[in-house]
Coordinates of C-alpha atoms in Angstrom, one line a residue:
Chain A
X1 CA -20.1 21.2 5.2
X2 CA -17.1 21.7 2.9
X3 CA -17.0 22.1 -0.7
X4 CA -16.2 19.6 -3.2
X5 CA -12.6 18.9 -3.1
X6 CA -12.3 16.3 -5.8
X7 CA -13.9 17.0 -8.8
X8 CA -15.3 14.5 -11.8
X9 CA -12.7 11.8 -12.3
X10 CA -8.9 11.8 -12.8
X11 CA -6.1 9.4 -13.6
X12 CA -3.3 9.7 -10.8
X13 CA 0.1 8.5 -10.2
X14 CA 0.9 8.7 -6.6
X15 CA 1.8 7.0 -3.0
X16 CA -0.8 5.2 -1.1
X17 CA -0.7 7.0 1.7
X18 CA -1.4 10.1 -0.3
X19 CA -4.1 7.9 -2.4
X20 CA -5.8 7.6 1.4
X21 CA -5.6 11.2 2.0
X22 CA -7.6 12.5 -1.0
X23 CA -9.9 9.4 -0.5
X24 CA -10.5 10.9 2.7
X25 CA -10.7 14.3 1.5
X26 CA -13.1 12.8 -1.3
X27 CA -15.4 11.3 1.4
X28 CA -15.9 14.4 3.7
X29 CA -14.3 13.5 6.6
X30 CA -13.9 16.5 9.2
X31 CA -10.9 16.2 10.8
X32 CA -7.9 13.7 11.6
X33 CA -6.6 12.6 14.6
X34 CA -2.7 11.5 13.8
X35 CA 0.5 10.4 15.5
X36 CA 3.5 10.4 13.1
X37 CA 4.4 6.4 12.6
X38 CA 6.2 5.2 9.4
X39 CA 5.0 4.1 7.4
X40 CA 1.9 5.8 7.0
X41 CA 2.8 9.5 8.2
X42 CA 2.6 11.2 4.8
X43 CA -1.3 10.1 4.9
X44 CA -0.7 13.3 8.1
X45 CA 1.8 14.9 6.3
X46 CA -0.6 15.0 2.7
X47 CA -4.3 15.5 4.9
X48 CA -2.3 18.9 6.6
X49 CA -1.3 20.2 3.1
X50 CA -5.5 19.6 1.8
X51 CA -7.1 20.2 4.7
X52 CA -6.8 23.8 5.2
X53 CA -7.6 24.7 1.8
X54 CA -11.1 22.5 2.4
X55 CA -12.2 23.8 5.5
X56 CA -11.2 20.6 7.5
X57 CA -9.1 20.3 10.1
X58 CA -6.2 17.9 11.7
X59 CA -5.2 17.4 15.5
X60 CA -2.0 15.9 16.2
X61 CA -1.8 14.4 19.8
X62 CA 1.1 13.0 22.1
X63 CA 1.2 9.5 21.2
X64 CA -1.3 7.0 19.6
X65 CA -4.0 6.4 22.5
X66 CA -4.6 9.9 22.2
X67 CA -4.9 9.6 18.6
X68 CA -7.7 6.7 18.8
X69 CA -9.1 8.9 21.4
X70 CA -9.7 11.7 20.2
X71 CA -10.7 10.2 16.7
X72 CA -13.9 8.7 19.1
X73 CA -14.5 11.7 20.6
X74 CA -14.4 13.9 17.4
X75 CA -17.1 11.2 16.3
X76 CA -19.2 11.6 19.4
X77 CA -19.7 15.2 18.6
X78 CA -20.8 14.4 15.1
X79 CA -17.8 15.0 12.8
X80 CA -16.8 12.6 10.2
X81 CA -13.3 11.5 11.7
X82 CA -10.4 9.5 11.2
X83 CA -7.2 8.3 12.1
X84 CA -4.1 6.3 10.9
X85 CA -1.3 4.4 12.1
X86 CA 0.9 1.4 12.3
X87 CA 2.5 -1.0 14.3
X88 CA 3.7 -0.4 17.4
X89 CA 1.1 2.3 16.8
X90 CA -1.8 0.0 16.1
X91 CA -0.6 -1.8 19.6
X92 CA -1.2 1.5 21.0
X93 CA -4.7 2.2 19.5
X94 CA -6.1 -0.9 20.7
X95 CA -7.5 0.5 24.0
X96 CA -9.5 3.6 22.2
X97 CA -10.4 0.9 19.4
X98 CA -11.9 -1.3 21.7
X99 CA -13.9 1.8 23.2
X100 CA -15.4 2.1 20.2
X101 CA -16.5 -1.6 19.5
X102 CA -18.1 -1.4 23.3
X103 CA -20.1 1.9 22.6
X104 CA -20.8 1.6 18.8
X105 CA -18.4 4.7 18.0
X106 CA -18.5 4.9 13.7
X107 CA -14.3 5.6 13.8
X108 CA -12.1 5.1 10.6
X109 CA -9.3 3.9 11.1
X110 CA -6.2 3.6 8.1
X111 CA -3.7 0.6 9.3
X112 CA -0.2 0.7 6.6
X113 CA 1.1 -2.5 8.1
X114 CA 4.8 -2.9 9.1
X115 CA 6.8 -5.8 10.2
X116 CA 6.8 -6.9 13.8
X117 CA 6.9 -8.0 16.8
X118 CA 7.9 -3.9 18.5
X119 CA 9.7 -1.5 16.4
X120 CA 11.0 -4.4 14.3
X121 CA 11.3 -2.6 10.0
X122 CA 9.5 0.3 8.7
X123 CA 8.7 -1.2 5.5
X124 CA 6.0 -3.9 4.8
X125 CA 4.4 -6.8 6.7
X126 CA 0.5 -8.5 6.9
X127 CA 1.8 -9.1 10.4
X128 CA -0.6 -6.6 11.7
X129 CA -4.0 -8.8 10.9
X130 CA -4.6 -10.6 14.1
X131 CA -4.4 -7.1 15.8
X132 CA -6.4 -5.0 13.7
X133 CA -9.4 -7.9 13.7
X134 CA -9.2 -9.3 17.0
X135 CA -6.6 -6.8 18.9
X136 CA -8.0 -5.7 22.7
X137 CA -10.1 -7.0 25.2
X138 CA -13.5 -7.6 24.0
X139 CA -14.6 -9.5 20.2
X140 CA -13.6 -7.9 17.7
X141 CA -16.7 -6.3 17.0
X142 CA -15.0 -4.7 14.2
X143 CA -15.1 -4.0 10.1
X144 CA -11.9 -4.7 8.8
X145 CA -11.4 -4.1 4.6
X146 CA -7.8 -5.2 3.5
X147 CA -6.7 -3.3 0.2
X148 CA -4.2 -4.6 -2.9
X149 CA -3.7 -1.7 -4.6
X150 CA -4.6 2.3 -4.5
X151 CA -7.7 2.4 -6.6
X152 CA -9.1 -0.1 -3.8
X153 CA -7.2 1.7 -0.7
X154 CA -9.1 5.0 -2.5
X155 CA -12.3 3.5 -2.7
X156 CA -12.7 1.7 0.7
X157 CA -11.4 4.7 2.5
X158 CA -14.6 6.4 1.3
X159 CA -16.5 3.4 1.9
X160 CA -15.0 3.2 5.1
X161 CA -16.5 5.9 6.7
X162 CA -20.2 4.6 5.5
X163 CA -19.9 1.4 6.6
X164 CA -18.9 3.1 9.8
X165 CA -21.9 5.5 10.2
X166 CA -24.4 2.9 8.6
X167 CA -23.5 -0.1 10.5
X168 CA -21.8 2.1 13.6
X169 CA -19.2 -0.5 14.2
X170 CA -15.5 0.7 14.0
X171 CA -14.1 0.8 10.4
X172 CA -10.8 -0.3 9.7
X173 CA -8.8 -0.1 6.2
X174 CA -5.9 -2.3 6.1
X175 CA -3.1 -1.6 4.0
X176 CA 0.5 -1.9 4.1
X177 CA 3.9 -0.6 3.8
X178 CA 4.1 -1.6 0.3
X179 CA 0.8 0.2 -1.1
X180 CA 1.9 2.7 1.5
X181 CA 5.0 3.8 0.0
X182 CA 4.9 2.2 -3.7
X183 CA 3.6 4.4 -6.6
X184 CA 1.4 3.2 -9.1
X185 CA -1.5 4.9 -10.5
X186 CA -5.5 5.1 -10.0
X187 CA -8.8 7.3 -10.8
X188 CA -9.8 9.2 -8.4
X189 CA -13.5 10.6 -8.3
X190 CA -15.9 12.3 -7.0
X191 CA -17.6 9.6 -5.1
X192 CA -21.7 11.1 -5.8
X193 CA -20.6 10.9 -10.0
X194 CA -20.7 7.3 -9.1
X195 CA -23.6 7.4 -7.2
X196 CA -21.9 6.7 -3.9
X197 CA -24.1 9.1 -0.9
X198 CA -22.3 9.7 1.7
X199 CA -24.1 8.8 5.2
X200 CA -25.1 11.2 7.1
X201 CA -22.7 11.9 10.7
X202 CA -24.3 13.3 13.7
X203 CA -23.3 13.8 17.3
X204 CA -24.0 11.4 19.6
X205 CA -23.5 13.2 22.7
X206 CA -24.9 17.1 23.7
X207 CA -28.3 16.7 22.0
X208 CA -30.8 19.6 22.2
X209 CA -33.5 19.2 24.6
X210 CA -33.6 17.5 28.2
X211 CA -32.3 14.1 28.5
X212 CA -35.0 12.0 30.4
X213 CA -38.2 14.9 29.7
X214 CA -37.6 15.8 26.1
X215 CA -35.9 12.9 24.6
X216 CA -34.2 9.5 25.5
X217 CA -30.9 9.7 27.1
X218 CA -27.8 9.2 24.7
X219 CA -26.7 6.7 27.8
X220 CA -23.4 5.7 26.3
X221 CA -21.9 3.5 28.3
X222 CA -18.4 2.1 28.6
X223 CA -18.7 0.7 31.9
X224 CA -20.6 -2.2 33.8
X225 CA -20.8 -3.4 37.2
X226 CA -22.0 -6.3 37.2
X227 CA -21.4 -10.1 35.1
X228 CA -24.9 -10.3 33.9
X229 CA -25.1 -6.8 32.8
X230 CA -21.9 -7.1 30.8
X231 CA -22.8 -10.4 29.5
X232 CA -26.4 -8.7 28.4
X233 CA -24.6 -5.9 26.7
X234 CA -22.1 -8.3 24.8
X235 CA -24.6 -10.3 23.4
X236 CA -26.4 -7.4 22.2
X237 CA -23.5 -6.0 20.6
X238 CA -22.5 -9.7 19.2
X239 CA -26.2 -10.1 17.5
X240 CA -26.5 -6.6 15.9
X241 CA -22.8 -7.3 14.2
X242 CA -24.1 -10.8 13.0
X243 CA -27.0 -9.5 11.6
X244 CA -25.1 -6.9 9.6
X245 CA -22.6 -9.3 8.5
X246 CA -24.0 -11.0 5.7
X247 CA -24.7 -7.1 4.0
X248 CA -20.9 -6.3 5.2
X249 CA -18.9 -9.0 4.0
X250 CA -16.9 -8.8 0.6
X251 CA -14.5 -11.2 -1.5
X252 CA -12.8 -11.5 -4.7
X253 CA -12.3 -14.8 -6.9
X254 CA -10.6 -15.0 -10.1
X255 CA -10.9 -18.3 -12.0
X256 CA -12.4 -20.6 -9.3
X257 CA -14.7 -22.3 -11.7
X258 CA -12.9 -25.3 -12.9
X259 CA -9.9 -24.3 -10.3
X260 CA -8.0 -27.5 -9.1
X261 CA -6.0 -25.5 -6.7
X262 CA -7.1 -22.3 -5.2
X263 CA -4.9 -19.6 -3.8
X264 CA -5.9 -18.2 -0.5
X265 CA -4.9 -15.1 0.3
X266 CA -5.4 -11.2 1.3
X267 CA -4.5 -7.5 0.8
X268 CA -1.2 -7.5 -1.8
X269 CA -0.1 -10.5 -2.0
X270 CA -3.2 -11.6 -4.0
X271 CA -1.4 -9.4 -7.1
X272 CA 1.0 -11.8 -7.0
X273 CA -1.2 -14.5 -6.4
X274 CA -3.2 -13.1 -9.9
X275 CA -0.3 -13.1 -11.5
X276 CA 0.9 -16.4 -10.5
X277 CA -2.9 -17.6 -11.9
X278 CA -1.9 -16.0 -15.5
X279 CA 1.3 -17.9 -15.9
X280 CA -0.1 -21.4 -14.4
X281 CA -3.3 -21.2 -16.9
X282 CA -0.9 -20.4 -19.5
X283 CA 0.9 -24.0 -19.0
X284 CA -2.8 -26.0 -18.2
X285 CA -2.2 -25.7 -14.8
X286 CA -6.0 -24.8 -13.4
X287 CA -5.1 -22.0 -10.5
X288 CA -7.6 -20.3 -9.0
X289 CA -7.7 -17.5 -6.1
X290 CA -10.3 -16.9 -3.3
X291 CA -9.5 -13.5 -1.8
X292 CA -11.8 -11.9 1.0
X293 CA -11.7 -8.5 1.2
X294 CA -13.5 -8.3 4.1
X295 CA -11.3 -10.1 6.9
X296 CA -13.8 -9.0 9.9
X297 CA -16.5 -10.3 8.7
X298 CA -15.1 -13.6 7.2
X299 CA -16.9 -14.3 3.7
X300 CA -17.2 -18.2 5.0
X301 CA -20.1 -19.1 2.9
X302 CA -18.3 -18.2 -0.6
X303 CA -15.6 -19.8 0.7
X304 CA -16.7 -23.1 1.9
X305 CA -18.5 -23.1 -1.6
X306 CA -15.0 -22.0 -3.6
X307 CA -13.3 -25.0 -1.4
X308 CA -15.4 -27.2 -1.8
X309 CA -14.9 -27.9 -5.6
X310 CA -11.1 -27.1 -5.0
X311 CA -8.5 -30.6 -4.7
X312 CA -5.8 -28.5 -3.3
X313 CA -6.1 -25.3 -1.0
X314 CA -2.8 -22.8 -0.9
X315 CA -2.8 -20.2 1.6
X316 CA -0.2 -17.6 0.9
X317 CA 0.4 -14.6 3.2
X318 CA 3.3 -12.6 4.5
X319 CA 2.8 -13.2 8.0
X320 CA 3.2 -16.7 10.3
X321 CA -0.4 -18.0 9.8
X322 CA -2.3 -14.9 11.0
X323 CA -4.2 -15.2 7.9
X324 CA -4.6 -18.9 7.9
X325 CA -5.9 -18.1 11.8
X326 CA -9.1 -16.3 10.0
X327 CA -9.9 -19.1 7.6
X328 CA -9.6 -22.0 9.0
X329 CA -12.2 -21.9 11.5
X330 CA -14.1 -21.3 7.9
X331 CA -12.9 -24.7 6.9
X332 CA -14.4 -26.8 9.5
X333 CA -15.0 -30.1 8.7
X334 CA -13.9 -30.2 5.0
X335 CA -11.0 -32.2 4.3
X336 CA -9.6 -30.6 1.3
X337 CA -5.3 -30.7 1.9
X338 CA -3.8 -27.6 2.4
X339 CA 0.0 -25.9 2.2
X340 CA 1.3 -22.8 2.9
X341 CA 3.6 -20.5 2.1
X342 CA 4.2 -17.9 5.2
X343 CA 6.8 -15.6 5.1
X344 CA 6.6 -12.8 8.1
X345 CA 7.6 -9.8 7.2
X346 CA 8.5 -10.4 3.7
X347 CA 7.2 -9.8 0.2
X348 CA 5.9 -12.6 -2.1
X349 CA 6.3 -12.6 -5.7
X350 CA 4.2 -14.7 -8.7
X351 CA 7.4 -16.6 -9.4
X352 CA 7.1 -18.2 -5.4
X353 CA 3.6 -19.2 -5.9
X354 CA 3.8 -20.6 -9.4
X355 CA 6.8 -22.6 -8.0
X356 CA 4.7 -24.0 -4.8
X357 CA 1.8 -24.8 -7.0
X358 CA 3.7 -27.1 -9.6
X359 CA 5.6 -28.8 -6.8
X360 CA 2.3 -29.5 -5.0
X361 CA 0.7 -31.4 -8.4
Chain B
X1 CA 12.5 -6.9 -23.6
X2 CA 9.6 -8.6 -21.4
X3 CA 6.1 -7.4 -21.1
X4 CA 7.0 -5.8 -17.5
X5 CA 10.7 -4.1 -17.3
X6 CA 12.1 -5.0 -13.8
X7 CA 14.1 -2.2 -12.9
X8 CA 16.2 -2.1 -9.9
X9 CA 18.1 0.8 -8.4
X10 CA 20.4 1.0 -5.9
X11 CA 22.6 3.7 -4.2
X12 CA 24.0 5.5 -0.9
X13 CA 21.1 7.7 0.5
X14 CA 21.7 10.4 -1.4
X15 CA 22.8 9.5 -4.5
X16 CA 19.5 10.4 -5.6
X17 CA 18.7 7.0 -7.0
X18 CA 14.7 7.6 -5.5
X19 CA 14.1 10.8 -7.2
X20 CA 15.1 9.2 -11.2
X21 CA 13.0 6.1 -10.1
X22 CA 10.4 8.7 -9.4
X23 CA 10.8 11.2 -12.7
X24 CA 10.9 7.6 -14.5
X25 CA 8.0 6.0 -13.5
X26 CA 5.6 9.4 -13.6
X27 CA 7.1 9.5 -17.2
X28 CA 6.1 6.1 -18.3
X29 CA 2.6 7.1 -16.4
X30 CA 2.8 9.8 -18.6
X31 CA 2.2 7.9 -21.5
X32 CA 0.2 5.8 -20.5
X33 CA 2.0 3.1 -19.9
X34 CA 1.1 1.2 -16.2
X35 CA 4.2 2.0 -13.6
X36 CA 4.6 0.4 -10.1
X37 CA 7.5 2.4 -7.8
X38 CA 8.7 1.3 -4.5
X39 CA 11.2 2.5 -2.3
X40 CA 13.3 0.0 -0.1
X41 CA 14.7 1.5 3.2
X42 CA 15.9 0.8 6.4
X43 CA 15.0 2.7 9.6
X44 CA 18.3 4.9 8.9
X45 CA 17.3 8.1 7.5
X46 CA 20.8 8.4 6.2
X47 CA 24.1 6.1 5.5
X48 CA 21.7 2.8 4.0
X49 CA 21.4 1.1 0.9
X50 CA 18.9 3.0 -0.6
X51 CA 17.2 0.7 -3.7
X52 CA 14.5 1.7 -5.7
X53 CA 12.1 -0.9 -7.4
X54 CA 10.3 0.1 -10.8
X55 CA 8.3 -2.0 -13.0
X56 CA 6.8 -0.7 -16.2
X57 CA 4.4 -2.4 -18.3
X58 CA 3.1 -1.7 -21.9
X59 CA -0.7 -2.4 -20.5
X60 CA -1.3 -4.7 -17.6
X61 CA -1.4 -3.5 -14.1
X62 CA 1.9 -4.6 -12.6
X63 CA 1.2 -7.5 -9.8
X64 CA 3.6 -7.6 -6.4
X65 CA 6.0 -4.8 -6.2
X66 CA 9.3 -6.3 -5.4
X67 CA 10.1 -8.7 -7.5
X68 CA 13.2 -11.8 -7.5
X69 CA 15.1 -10.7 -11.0
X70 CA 15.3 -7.3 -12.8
X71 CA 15.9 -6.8 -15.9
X72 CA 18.3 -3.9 -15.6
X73 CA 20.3 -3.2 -12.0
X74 CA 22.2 -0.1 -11.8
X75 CA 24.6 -0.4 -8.4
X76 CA 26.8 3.0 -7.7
X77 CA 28.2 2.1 -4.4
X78 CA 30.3 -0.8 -3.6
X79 CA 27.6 -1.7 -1.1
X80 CA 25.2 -1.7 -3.9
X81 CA 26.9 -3.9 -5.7
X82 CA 26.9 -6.4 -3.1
X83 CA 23.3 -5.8 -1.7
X84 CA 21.9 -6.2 -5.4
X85 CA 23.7 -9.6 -6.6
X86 CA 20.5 -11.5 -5.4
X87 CA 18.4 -9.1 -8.0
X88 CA 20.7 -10.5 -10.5
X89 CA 20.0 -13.6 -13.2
X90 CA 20.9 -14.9 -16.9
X91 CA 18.8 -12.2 -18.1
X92 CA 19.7 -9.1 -16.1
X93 CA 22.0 -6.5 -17.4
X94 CA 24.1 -5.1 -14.6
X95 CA 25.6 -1.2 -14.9
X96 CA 27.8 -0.4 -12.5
X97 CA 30.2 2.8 -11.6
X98 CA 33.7 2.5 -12.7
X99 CA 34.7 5.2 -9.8
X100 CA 34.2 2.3 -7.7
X101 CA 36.9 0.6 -6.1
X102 CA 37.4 -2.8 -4.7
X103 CA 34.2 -4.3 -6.0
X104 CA 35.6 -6.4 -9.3
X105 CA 35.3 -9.8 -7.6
X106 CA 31.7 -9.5 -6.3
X107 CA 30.7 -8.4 -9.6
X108 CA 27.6 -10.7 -10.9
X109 CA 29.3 -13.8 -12.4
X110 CA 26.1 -15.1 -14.3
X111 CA 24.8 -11.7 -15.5
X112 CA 23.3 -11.5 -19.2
X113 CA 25.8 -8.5 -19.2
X114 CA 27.8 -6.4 -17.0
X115 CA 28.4 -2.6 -18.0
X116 CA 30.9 -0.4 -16.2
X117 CA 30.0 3.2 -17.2
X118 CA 31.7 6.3 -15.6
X119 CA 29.0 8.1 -14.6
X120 CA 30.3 9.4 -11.3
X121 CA 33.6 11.4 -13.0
X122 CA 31.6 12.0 -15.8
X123 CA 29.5 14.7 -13.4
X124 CA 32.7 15.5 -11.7
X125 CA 34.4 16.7 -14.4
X126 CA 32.6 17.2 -17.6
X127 CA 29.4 18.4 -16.1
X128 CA 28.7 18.9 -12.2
X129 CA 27.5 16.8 -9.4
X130 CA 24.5 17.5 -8.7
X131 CA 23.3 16.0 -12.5
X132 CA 24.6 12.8 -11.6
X133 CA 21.7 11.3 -11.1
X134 CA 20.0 12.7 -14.5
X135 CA 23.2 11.0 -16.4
X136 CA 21.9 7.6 -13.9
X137 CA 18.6 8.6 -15.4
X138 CA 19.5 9.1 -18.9
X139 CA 21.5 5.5 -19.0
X140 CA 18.4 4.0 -17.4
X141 CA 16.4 5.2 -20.3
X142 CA 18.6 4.4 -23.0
X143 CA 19.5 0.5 -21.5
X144 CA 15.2 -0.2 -21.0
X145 CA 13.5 2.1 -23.8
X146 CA 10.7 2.6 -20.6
X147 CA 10.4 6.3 -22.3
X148 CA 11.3 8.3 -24.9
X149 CA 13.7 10.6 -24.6
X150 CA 11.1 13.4 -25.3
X151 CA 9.3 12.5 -22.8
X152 CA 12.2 11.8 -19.9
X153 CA 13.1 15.3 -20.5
X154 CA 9.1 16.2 -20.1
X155 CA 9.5 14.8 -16.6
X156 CA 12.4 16.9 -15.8
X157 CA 10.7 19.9 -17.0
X158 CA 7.6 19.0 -14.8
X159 CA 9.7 17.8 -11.6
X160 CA 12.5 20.7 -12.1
X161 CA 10.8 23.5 -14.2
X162 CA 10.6 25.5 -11.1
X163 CA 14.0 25.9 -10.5
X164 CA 14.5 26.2 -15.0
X165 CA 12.6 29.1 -14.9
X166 CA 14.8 31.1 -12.4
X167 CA 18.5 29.5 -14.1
X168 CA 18.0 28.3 -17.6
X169 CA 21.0 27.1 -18.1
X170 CA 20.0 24.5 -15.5
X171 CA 18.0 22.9 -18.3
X172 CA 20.8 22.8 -20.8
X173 CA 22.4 21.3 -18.0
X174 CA 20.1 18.6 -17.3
X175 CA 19.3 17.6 -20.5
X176 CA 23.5 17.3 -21.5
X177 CA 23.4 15.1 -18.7
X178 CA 20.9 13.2 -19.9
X179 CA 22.0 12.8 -23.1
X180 CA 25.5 11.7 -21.8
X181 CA 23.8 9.2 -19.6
X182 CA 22.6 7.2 -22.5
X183 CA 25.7 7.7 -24.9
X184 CA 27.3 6.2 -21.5
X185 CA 25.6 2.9 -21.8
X186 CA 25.0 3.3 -25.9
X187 CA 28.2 1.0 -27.1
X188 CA 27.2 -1.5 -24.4
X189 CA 24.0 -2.7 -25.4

């Protein structure tokens, strides 16, 4: 195992992608699997320049399958791996992602969303949240943490990889172009000061002994021949991901108690949202936000319960309802009325917010 | 000023407008002040707009980072002028480059104030070209008060000390230019 890269605690100023680097750094992960894609290449381009010094390693393949790949297959053999991408990228990953749902493979993977549909802009979108939660064939049996800001991009990229290895479900952190690029600063730590173990990573695959005589087989499996078999393995995989759900699931609310209307939203635009909140109390308005930072799983109890007090609901998100897609299913059956503010593709700012929210009273 | 200074730059790829957002913002970090830096680009690695957004803030983190208004927009092409008028409100200053040409009618009508400094010929002839950007750098200071001046020329010596150690006279260099940059916007304000 390496040595200890990131030593006691220390205030930063840097770029997201490079805040996701030493996260990953921090955490212990082996080796990444990368394909350059803007805008998250400098999490590569950072992770080559730390690596070496650490003892860890970095593979870059021919496109983005590969990458997803080889992330699973660096995790089969044991090592703490990783990868990162975006957009057209993310489209790309889908296949090996949905690999790893199927045969439980504990792969991180770092989304920086971009704007879409295809190549579309390099710069900042939450257009990439239906794909990364439910993306592929399959369920989206999958652990999906979206970020607002570095000192939570750092500290769910090392959480990341123990969700991963506890839980064994795929391990997504989703960011975006904006806490990509954007500087701001953080702490970054040494993640056993703060009493944070790191799970332990083993190989699945090539393990000592005879399969069948000395031990079980590893018998992973990504293929089935028949309906019932399939169906049997589904359901298994379904039940063990409910069960850890409840333990998984994580959200954020700032003044819901007495809240009247009550921001919904994700990732960065909630710092808007926040700030928005601020300026609204200031003039009596009573603003509140619900904010789940787990998107897969949904935190729908907390909601219901934050909703349920609420007069007015507000989602807010910078893509065409991909967001709204994930909570309303969580809203079934209330009655509470709801508006929107979608804009694909494009940044929000408090000012939009505040304005929706006193034209709604 | 407000609580958080809206900064927004804006040049030709190039111009080096990225870089002082950069020496800027790790300054106001510096001293421990909370900063928020963006870069806004198109898929053109050259011939684009090229707009940096900075916030500072005494305290607070900074929410979203773009923002609607700045409080200060520096343009120094004529596209930038043109790209940034949407930046622009009853409360924004607006510096401009004098060197540039054919821009006088889509100036910002309902600007707090509009400055037209010569920073361009300034680094043409009275210094050199490549400190242009410090003397952007310097009038950026001096217009927002986001740093001391002690500290701006900390940042240089932590971003360029490298290349001060082997040519000291780049120093001298640098800090003239940023000296001039505020004493460009100084009469303005």
């Amino acid at each position: 195992m390496a040595d200890k890269p990131i030593q006691g605690e220390k205030r930063m100023f840097m770029t997201g992608n490079e805040v996701c680097a030493y996260a990953a750094l921090a955490a212990g992960a082996d080796i990444m699997y990368g394909y350059p894609i803007t805008p998250q290449n400098e999490i590569m381009h950072y992770w080559t320049r730390l690596a070496p010094k650490h003892n860890r390693t970095f593979l870059q393949t021919e496109d983005e399958i590969s990458a997803g790949f080889t992330t699973c297959g660096g995790v089969l053999s044991g090592k703490r791996a990783f990868t990162a991408t975006a957009g057209p990228g993310n489209t790309l990953m889908q296949e090996p992602m949905s690999m790893a749902e199927m045969m439980r493979i504990p792969a991180v993977f770092i989304i920086q969303q971009r704007g879409g549909p295809s190549t579309a802009t390099v710069i900042y979108s939450q257009q990439e949240v239906t794909m990364t939660c439910y993306g592929a064939n399959g369920e989206g049996l999958r652990i999906v943490y979206s970020t607002a800001d570095h000192q939570e991009l750092y500290d769910y990229t090392i959480k990341s990889f123990n969700t991963a290895w506890k839980y064994r479900f795929p391990t997504f952190v989703l960011g975006d172009g904006y806490q990509a690029k954007m500087r701001e600063s953080l702490t970054i730590y040494d993640p056993e000061l703060r009493g944070i173990q790191m799970v332990d990573t083993y190989p699945l695959v090539g393990l000592p002994g005879k399969a069948g005589a000395d031990r079980d087989p590893a018998h992973l499996r990504n293929t089935y021949n028949t309906e019932e078999e399939l169906y049997e393995v589904v359901k298994e995989l379904v039940g063990a991901y409910e069960k850890f759900a409840p333990e998984i699931v994580e959200h954020k609310t700032v003044e819901c108690d007495d809240a009247e209307v009550v921001i919904l939203c994700h990732g960065i635009v909630s710092r808007a949202a926040v700030e928005a909140i601020r300026e609204l109390r200031a003039e009596g308005v009573k603003a509140g936000m619900f904010r789940p930072i787990t998107l897969r799983p949904f935190p729908t109890e907390p909601l219901r319960a934050v909703v349920q007090k609420a007069k007015k609901l507000l989602i807010v998100e910078s893509a065409e309802g991909q967001f709204a897609r994930l909570v309303l299913p969580s809203l079934y059956g209330l009655t509470t009325p709801l508006e929107t503010i979608y804009k694909p593709g494009q940044g929000i700012t408090s000012d939009e917010i505040v304005k929706k929210i006193k034209a709604m009273a | 000023m407000a609580k958080v200074v809206k900064i927004a730059l804006a040049g030709e790829g190039g111009q080096g407008v990225q870089s002082v957002a950069e020496i800027i913002t790790e300054a106001a970090n510096e001293e421990g002040k909370e900063a928020l830096y963006i870069p806004n680009f198109g898929v053109e690695q050259r011939g684009g707009v090229s707009i940096a957004f900075v916030q500072i803030s005494d305290k607070e983190k900074v929410g979203s980072p773009k923002f609607e208004k700045a409080d200060i927009v520096i343009a120094l092409s004529d596209r930038a002028v043109r790209r940034c008028a949407q930046y622009v409100d009853g409360n924004t200053v607006f510096v401009y480059d004098t060197f540039i040409e054919g821009v006088e009618d889509d100036l910002p009508k309902g600007a707090k104030k509009v400055i037209g400094i010569p920073a361009i010929e300034t680094a043409k002839n009275e210094l050199h070209p490549r400190v242009f950007n410090i003397i952007i750098m310097g009038a950026v200071v001096r217009a927002t008060h986001v740093v001391s001046e002690e500290r701006a020329k900390q940042a240089l010596e932590d971003k360029l000390g490298y290349k001060f150690e082997q040519d000291p006279k780049l120093r001298e260099l640098n800090h003239r230019a940023l000296a001039r940059g505020m004493q460009l916007v100084e009469g303005h304000l």
